[in-house]
Coordinates of C-alpha atoms in Angstrom, one line a residue:
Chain A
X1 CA -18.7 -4.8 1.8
X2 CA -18.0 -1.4 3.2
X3 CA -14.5 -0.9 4.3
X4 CA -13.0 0.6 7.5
X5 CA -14.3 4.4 8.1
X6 CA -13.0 7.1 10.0
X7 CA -14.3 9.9 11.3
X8 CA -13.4 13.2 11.0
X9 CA -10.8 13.0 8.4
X10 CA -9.4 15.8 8.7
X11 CA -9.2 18.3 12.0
X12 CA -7.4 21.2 13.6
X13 CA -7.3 21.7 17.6
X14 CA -4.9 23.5 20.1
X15 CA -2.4 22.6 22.4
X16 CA -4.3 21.6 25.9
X17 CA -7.6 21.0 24.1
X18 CA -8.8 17.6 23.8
X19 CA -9.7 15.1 20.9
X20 CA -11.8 12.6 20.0
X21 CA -11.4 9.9 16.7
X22 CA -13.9 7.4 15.5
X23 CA -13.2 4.4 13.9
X24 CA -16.3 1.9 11.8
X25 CA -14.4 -1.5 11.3
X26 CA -15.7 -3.4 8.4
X27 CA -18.7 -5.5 9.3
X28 CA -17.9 -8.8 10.9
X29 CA -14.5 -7.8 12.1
X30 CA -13.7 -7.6 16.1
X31 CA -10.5 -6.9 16.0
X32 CA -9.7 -2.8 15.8
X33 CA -6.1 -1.3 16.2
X34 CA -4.8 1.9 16.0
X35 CA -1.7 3.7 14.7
X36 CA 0.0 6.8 14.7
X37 CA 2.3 8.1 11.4
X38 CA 4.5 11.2 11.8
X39 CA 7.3 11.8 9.4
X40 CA 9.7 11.7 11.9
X41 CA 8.9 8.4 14.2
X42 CA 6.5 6.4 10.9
X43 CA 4.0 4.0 12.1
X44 CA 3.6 3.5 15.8
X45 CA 1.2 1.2 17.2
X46 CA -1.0 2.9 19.9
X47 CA -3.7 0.1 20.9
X48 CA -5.6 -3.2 20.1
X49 CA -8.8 -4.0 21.0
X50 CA -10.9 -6.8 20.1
X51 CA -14.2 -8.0 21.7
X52 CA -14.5 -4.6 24.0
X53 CA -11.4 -5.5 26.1
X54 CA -8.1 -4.1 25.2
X55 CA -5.7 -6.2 24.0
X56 CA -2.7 -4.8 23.4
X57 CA -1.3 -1.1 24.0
X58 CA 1.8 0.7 22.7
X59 CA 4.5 2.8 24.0
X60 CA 2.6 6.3 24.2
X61 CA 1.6 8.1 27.6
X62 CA -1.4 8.1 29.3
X63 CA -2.9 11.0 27.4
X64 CA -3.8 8.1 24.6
X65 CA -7.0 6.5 25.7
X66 CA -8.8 4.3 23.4
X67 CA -12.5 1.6 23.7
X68 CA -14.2 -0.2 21.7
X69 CA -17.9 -0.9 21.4
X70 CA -20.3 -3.8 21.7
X71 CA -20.6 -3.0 18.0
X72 CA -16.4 -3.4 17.3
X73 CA -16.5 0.2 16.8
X74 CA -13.9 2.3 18.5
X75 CA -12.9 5.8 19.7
X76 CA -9.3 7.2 20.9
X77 CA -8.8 10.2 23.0
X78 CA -6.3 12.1 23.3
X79 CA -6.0 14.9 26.3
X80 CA -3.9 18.2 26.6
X81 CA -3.0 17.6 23.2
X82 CA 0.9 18.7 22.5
X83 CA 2.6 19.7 19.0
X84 CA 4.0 17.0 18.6
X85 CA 0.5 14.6 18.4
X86 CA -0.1 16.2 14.8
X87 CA -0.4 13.4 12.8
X88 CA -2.1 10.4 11.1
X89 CA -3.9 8.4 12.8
X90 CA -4.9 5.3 11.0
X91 CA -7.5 2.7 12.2
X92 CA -7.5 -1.0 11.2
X93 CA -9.7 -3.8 11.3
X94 CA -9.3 -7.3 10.9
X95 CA -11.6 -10.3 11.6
X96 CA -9.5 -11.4 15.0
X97 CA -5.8 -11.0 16.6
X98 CA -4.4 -14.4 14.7
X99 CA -0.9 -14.1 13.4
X100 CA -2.2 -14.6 9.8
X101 CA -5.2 -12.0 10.3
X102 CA -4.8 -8.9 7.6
X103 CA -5.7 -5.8 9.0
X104 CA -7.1 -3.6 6.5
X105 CA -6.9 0.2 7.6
X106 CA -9.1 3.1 7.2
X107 CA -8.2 6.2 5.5
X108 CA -6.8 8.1 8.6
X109 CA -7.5 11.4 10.7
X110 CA -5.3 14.2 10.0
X111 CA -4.8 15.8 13.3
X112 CA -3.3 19.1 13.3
X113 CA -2.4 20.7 16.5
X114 CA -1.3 24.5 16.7
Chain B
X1 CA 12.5 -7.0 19.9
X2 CA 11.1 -7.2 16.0
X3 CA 12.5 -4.9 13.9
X4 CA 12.0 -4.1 9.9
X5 CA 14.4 -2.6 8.1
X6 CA 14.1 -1.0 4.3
X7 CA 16.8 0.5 3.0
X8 CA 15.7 2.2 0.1
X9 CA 14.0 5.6 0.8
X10 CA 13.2 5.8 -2.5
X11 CA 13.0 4.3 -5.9
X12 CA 11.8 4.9 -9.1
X13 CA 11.1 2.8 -12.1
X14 CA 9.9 2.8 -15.9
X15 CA 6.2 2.3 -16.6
X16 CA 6.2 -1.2 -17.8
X17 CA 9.3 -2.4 -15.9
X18 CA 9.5 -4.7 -12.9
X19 CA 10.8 -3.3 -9.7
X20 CA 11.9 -4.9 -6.1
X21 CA 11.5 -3.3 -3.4
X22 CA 13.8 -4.5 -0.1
X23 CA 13.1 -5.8 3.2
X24 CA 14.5 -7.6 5.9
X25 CA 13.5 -8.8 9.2
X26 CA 14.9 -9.7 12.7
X27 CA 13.1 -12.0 14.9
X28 CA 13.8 -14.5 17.5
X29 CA 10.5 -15.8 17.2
X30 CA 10.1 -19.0 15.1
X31 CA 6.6 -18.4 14.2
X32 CA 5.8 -14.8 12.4
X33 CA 3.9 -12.9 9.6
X34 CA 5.1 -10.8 7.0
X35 CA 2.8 -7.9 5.3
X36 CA 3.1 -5.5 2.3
X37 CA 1.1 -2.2 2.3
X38 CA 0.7 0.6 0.0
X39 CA 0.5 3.7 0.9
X40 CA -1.0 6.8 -2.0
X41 CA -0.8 10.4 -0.9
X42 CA -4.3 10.1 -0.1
X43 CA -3.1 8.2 3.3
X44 CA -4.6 5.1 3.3
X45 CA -2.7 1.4 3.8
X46 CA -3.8 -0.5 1.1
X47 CA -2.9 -4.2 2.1
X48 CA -0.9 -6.2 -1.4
X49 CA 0.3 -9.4 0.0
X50 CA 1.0 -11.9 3.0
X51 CA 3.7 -14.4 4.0
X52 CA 3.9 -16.9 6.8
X53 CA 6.8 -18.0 8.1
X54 CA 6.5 -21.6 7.7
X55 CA 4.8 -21.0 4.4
X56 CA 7.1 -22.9 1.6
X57 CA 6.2 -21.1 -1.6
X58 CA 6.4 -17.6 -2.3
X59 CA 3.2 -15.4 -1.9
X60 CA 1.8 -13.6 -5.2
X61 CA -1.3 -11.7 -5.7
X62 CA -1.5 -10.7 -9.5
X63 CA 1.2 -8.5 -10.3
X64 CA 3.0 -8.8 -6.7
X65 CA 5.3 -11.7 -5.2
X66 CA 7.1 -11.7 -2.4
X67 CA 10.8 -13.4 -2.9
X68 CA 10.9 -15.2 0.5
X69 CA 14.3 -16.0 1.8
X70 CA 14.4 -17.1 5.6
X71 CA 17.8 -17.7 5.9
X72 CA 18.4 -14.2 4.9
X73 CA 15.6 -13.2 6.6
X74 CA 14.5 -10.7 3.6
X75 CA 10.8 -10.6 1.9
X76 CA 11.1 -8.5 -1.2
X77 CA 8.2 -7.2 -2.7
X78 CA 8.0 -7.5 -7.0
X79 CA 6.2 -5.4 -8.8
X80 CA 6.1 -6.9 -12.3
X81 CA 4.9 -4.6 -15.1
X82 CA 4.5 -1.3 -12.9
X83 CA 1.8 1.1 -13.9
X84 CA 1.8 4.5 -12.8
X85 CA -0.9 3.9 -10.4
X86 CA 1.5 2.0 -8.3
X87 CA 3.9 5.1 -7.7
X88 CA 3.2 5.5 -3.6
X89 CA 5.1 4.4 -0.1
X90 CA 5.7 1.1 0.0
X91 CA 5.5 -0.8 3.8
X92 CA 6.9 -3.9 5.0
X93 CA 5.9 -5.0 8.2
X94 CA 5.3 -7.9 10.6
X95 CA 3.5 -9.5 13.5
X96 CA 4.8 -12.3 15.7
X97 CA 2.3 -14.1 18.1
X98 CA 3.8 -13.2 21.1
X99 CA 2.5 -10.6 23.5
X100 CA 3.3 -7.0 23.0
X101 CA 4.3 -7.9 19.6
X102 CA 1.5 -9.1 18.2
X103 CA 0.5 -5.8 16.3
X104 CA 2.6 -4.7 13.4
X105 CA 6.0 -3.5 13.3
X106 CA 6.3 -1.3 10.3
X107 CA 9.6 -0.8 8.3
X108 CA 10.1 2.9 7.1
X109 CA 8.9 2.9 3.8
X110 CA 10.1 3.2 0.3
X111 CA 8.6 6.0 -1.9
X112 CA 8.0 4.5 -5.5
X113 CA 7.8 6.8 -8.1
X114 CA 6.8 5.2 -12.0
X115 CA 8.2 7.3 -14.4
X116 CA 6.3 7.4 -17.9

């Protein structure tokens, strides 16, 4: 089985411009959430969405926008990007929002923002 | 509020050698999961092993365990008979069932490097 995908791994945009990240959850799975990683704040959760409706959202500004699919799969958006949203965003996927539920990431989306 | 805490930034460890990597936990939630994750330089979490709360043995997965102790509220990860493939960040996290929390809450990481 094909694991989580995310597209484009690697990019490069400038401040004020806009961004787009896809995320392919593994096939079966409902459930997709997102994180950020930056060296200086680690893993921060950004949103959760499972069955087309957001779940779940993290402590970030409005400028993070996320959706999901009728196929699970997702897309975040980030507007007037800043400096300081260079990172890694990771996707995961798991097969619903139970306590127990692994979620199983994607490789990530290196954002760079000059 | 959840928090993970990992107090080892980094560690390293002879090939062949078991290793334990620290973490502890604070919850007021009775009910909770605990998760390991590797990280390589490549960037992607690779998922090693899961403990429930009100689970009564230790987890293992092949050459992980998890040393359990919920009085202490810590969940070490072993690493018996490391191999150089496992030198990469190490993540604790958790999930409680509870609104906003319900995601994970990640610990900082521990950077394990296997030395030959």
């Amino acid at each position: 089985k094909a694991g989580v995908t995310q597209t484009p791994r690697y990019l490069i945009k400038t401040r004020g411009q806009q961004v787009t990240l896809s995320c392919s959850p593994i096939s079966g799975h409902r459930s997709v959430s997102w994180y950020q990683q930056t060296p200086g704040q680690g893993l921060q959760f950004l949103f959760e969405y499972f069955s087309e409706t957001q779940r779940n959202k993290g402590n970030f500004p409005g400028r993070f926008s996320g959706r999901q699919f009728s196929n699970s799969r997702s897309e975040m958006n980030v507007s007037t990007l800043e400096l300081g949203d260079s990172a890694l965003y990771l996707c995961a996927s798991s097969l619903g929002t139970g306590l127990s539920e692994t979620q199983y990431f994607g490789p990530g989306t290196r954002l760079l923002v000059l | 509020a959840q928090k993970i805490t990992q107090t080892q930034p980094g560690m390293f460890v002879q090939e062949k050698e078991a290793v334990t990597l620290d973490c502890t936990y604070d919850t007021s939630d009775p009910s909770y999961g605990l998760f390991w994750y590797k990280q390589p330089s490549s960037g992607e979490m690779i998922f090693l092993i899961y403990q429930g709360s009100y689970d009564q043995q230790n987890a293992t997965e092949g050459r992980y365990s998890l040393n359990f102790q919920k009085a202490r509220k810590s969940a070490n990860l072993v690493i018996s008979a490391s191999q150089l493939g496992d030198s990469a960040m190490y993540f604790c996290a958790m999930r409680v069932p509870t609104g906003s929390a319900r995601q994970l809450t990640f610990g900082s990481g521990t950077q394990l490097t296997v030395l030959p």
